[in-house]
CSV table of C-alpha atoms in Angstrom, one decimal:
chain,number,residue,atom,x,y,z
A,13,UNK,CA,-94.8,28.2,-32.8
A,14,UNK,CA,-92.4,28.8,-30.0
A,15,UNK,CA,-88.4,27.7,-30.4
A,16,UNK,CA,-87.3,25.7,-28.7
A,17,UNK,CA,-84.7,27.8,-27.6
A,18,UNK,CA,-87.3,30.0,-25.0
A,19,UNK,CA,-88.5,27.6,-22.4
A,20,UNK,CA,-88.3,29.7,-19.4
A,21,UNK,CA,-90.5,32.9,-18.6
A,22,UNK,CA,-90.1,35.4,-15.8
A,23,UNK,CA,-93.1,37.5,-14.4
A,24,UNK,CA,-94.6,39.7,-12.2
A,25,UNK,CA,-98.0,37.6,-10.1
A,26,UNK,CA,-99.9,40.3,-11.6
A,27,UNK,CA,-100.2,38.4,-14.7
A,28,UNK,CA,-100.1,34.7,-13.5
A,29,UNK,CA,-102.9,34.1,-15.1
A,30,UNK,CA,-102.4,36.1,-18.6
A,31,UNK,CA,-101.5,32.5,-20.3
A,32,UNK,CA,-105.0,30.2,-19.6
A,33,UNK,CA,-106.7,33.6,-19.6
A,34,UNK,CA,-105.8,34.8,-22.9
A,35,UNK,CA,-106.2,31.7,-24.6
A,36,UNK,CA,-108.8,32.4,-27.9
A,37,UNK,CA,-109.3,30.0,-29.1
A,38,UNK,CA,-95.5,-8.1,-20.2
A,39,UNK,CA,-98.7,-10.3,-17.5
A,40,UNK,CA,-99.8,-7.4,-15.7
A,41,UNK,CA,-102.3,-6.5,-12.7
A,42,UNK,CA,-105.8,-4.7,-13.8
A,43,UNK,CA,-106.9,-1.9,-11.0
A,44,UNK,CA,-110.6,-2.6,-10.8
A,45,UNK,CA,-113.3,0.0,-12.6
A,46,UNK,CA,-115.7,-1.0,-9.8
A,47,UNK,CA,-113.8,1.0,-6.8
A,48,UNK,CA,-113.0,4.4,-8.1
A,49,UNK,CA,-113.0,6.4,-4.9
A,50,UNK,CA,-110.2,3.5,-3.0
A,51,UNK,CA,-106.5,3.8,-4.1
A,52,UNK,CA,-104.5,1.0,-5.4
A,53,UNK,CA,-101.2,-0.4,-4.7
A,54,UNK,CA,-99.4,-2.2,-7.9
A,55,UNK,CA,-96.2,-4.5,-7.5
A,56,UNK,CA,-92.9,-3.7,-8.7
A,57,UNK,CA,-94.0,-5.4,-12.2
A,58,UNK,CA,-97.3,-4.0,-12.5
A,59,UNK,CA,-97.9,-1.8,-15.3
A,60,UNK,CA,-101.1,-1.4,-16.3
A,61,UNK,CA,-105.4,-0.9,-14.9
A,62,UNK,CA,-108.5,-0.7,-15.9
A,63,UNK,CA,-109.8,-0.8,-19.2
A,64,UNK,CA,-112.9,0.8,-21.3
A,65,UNK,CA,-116.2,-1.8,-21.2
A,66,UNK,CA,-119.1,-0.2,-22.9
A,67,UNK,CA,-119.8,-0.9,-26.8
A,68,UNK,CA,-118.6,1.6,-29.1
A,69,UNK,CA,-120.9,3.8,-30.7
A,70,UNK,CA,-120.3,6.5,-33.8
A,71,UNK,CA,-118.7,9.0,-31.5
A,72,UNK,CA,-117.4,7.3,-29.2
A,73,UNK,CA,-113.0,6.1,-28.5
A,74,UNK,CA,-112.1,2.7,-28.7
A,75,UNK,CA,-114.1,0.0,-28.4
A,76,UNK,CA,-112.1,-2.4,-25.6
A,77,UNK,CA,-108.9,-3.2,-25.1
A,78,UNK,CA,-106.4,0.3,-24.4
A,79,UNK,CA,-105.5,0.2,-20.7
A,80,UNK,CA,-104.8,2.7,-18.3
A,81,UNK,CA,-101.4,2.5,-17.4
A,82,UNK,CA,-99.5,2.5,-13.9
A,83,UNK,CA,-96.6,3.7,-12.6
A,84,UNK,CA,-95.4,0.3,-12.0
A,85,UNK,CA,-94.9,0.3,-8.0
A,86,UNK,CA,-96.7,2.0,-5.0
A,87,UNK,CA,-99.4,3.5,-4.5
A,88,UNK,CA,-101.6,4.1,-7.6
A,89,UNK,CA,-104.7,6.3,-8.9
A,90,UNK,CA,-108.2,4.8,-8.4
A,91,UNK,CA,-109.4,3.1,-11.5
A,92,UNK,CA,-111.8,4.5,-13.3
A,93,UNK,CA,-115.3,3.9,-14.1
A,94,UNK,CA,-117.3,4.8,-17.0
A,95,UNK,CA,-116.4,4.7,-20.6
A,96,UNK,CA,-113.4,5.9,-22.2
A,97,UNK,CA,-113.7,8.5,-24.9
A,98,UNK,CA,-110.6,9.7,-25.9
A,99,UNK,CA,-107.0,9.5,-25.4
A,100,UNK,CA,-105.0,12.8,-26.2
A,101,UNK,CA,-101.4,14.0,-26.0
A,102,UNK,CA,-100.8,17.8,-24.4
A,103,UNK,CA,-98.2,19.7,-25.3
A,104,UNK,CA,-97.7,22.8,-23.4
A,105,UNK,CA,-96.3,24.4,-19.9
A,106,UNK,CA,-96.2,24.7,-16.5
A,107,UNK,CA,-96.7,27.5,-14.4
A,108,UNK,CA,-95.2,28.1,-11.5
A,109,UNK,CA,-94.6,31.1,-8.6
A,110,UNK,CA,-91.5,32.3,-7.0
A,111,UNK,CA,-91.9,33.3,-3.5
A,112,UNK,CA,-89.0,34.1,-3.0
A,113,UNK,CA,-85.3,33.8,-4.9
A,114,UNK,CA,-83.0,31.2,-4.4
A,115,UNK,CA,-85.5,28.8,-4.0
A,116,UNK,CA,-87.4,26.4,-5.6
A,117,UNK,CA,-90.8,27.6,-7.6
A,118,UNK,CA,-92.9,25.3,-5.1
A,119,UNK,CA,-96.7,27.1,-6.0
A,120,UNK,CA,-98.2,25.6,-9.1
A,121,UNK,CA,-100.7,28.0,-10.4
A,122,UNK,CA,-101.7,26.5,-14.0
A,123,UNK,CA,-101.2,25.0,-16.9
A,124,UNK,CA,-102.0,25.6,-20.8
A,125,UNK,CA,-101.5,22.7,-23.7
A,126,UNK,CA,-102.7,22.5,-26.9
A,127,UNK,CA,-104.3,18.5,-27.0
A,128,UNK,CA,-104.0,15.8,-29.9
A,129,UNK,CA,-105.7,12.9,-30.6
A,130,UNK,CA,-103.8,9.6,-30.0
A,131,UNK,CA,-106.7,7.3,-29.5
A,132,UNK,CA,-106.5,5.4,-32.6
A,133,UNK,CA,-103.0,4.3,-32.4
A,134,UNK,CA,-103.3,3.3,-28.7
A,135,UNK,CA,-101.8,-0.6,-28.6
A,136,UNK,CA,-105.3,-2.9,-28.4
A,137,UNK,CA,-107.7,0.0,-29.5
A,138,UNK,CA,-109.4,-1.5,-32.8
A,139,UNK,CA,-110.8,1.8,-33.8
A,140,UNK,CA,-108.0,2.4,-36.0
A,141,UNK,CA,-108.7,1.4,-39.6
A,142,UNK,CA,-106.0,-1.1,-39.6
A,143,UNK,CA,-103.6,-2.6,-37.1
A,144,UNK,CA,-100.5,-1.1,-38.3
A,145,UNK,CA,-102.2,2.0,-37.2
A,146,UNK,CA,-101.5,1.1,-33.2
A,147,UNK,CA,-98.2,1.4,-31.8
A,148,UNK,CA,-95.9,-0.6,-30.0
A,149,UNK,CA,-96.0,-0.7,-26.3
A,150,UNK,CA,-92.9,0.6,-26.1
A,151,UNK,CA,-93.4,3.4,-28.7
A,152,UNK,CA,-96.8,4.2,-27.2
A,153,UNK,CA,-95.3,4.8,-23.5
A,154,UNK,CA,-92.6,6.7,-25.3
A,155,UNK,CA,-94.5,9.2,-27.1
A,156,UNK,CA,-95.0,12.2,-24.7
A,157,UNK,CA,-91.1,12.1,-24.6
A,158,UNK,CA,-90.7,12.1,-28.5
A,159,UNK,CA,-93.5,14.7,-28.5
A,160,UNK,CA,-91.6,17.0,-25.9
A,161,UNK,CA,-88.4,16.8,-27.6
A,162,UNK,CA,-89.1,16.7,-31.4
A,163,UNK,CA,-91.9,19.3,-31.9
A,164,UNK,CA,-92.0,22.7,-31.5
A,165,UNK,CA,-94.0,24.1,-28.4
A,166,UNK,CA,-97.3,24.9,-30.3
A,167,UNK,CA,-97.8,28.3,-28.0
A,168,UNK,CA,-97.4,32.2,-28.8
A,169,UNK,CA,-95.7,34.8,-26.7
A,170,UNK,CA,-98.2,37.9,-26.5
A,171,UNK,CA,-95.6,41.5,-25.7
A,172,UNK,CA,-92.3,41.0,-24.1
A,173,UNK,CA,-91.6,37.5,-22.8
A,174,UNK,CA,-88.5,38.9,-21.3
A,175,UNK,CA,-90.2,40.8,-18.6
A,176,UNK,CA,-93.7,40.2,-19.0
A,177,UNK,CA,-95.4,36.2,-19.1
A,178,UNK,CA,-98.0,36.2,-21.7
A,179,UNK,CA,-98.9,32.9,-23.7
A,180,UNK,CA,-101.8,31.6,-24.9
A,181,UNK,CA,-102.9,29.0,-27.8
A,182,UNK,CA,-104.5,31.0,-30.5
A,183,UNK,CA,-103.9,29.8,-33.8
A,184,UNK,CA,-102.5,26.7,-32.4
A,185,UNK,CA,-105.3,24.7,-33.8
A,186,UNK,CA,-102.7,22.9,-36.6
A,187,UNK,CA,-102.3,19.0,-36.7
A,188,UNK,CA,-98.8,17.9,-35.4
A,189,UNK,CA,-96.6,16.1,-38.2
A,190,UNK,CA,-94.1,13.8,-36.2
A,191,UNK,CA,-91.0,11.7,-37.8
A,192,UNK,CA,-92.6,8.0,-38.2
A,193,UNK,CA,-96.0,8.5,-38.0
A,194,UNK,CA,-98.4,8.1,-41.2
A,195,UNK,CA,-100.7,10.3,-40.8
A,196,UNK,CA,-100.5,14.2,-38.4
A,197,UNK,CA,-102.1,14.2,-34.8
A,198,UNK,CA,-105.3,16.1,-34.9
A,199,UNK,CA,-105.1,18.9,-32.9
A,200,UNK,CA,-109.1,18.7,-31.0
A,201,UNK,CA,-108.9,20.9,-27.8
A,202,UNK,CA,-106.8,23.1,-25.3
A,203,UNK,CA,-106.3,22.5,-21.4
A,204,UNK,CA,-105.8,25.4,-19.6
A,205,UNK,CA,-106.6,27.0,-16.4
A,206,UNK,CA,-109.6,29.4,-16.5
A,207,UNK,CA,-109.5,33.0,-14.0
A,208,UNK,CA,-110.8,31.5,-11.4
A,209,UNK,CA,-107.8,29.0,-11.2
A,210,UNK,CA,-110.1,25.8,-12.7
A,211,UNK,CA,-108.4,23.5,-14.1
A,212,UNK,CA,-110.2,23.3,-17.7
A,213,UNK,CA,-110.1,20.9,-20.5
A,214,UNK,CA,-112.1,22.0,-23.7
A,215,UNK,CA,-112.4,20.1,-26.4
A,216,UNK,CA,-113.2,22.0,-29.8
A,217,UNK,CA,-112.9,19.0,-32.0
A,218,UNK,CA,-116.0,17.0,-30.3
A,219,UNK,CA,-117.6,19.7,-28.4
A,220,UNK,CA,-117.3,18.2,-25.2
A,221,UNK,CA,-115.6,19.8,-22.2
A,222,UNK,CA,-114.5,18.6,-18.8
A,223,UNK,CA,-113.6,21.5,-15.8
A,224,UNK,CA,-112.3,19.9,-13.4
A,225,UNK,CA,-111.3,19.5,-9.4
A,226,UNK,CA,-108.3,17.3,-8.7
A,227,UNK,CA,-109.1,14.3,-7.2
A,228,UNK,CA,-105.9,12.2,-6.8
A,229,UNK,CA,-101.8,12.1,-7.2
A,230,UNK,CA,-99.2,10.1,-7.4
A,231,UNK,CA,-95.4,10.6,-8.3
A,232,UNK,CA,-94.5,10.3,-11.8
A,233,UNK,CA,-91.8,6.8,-11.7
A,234,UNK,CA,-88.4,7.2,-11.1
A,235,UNK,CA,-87.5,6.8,-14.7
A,236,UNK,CA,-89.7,9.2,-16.4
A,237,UNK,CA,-88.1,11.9,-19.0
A,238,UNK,CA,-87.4,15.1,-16.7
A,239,UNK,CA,-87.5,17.2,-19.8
A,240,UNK,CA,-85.7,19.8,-21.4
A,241,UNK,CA,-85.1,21.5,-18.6
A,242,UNK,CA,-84.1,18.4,-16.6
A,243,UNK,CA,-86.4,19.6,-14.0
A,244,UNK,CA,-88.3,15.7,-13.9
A,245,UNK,CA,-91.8,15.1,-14.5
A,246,UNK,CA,-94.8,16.2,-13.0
A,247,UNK,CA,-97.2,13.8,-11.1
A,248,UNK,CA,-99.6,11.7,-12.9
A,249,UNK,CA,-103.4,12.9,-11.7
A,250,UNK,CA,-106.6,12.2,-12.0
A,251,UNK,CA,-109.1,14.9,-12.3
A,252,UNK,CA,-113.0,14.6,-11.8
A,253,UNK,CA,-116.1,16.8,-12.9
A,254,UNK,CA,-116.1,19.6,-10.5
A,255,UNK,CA,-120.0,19.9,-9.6
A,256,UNK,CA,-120.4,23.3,-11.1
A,257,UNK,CA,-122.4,22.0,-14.5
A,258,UNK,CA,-120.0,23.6,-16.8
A,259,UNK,CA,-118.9,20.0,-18.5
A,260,UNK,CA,-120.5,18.5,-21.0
A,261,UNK,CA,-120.0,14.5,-22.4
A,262,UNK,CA,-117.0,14.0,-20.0
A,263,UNK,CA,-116.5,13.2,-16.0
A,264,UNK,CA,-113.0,12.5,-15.3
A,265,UNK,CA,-109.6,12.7,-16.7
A,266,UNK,CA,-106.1,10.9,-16.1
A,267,UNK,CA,-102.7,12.4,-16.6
A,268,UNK,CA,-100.2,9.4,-17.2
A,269,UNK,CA,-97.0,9.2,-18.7
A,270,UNK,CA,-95.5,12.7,-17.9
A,271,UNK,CA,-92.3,13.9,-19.5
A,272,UNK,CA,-90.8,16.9,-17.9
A,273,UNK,CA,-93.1,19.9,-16.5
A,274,UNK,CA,-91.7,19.7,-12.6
A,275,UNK,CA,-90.8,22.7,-11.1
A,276,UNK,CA,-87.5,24.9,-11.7
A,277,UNK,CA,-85.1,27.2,-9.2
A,278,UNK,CA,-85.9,30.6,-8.8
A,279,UNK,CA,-84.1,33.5,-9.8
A,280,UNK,CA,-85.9,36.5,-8.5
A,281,UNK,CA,-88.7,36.9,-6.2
A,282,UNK,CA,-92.6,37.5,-6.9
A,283,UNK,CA,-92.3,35.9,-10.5
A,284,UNK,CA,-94.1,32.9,-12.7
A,285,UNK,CA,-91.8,30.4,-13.9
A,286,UNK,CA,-93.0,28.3,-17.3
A,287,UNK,CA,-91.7,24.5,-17.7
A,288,UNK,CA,-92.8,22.7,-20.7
A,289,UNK,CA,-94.2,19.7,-20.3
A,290,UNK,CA,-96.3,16.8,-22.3
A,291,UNK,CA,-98.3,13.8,-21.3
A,292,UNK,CA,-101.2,11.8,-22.2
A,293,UNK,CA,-104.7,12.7,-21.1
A,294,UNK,CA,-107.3,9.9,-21.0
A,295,UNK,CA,-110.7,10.9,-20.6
A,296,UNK,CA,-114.0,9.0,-19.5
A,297,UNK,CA,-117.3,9.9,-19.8
């Protein structure tokens, strides 16, 4: 595990991609499944969208009732369609080059997070095996902060992180013990950006595996946790099969409920900054 005392790493773009590369291993509006491909705008009070619809099955995330959240105000991500599968918490970084010093890193060229499996104690899942497995609303929209701050950064530095960016995720397959909850998060896959620059989601623990195209943004809201290095949160996405017929089980992804990850000043010129970052990953199939 990384301290928590090295956040930051410095590099030359030679090796931008030596991280993802080396890696071995309450009332509140709905946002209609029917129109995926047409944003939506939520009030000032809106907080949450569309829900999974299909029957369970022996494989498959919960049942009915977990809902996609919202930012609360403007413009939101498209609702999704299909059924939900999984709901995941990443824990990992965000890469970023310098073009030039004194500025800020404004070229995002990655990613790499270790992913834990959240679904059963999503508020309204049913699939846990009691209901004091769920959380709270307020503990559940809270978690990628407690995540980010309370647990180690489950990556390795490979050579000399002081001049040289190297991380990747092997032997990062552990369950995460947290304070407060009953049972560890089960560690089932790793996100991380393969060498072609694809945004990649593989999920070890189900065999499934989503790489992606980004297919929407928006802006994180106002009040999310900017992280440890008070840089604020990144943008909550949603991502889509990219065509190629690498993905298997899974067709879209959304990134809600960011905590930290944006992008940090630059030092030097020609270098890869790393932010860590965490937020929930909801995928659909």
């Amino acid at each position: 595990m990384l301290p928590q005392t090295l956040f930051v790493f410095a590099t030359a773009l030679s090796s931008v991609t030596a991280g993802p590369v080396r890696r071995r291993c309450g009332g509140t509006p709905v946002i209609s499944s029917s129109s995926p491909e047409s944003s939506t705008t939520a009030s000032a009070t809106g907080s949450v969208s569309a829900s999974a619809s299909a029957s369970p099955s022996a494989t498959a995330g919960p049942a009915a009732g977990p809902t996609l959240p919202s930012t609360g105000s403007g413009t939101q991500l498209p609702g999704p369609s299909g059924q939900l599968q999984h709901i995941v918490v990443g824990h990992g970084i965000q890469n970023y080059t310098c073009a030039k010093a004194d500025s800020t890193a404004s070229s995002a060229t990655g990613a790499l997070a270790v992913l834990y499996d959240i679904t059963a104690l999503a508020p309204g899942s049913g699939s846990g095996s009691s209901p004091a497995q769920t959380m709270s609303e307020d503990a559940w929209s809270s978690l990628t902060d407690n995540v980010l701050r309370k647990t180690d950064l489950p990556l390795n530095i490979v050579g000399n992180a002081l001049t040289k960016y190297a991380a990747d995720a092997s032997g990062s397959d552990a369950d995460l013990t947290m304070d407060g909850l009953s049972a560890p998060l089960k560690a089932i896959g790793h996100h991380f950006f393969d060498a072609a620059g694809v945004p990649t989601f593989d999920l070890f623990g189900t065999g499934e595996r989503l790489v992606a195209k980004k297919l929407n943004d928006t802006a994180a809201p106002a009040g999310a946790d900017k992280g440890i290095l008070d840089t604020g949160a990144v943008a909550w996405l949603r991502l889509g099969d990219n065509g190629s017929g690498a993905s298997k089980g899974l067709s879209q992804v959304y990134r809600v409920y960011t905590s930290g990850g944006a992008s940090i000043a630059c030092s030097e010129a020609n270098t890869t900054i790393s932010v860590p970052y965490t937020a929930q990953y909801w995928f659909y199939a």
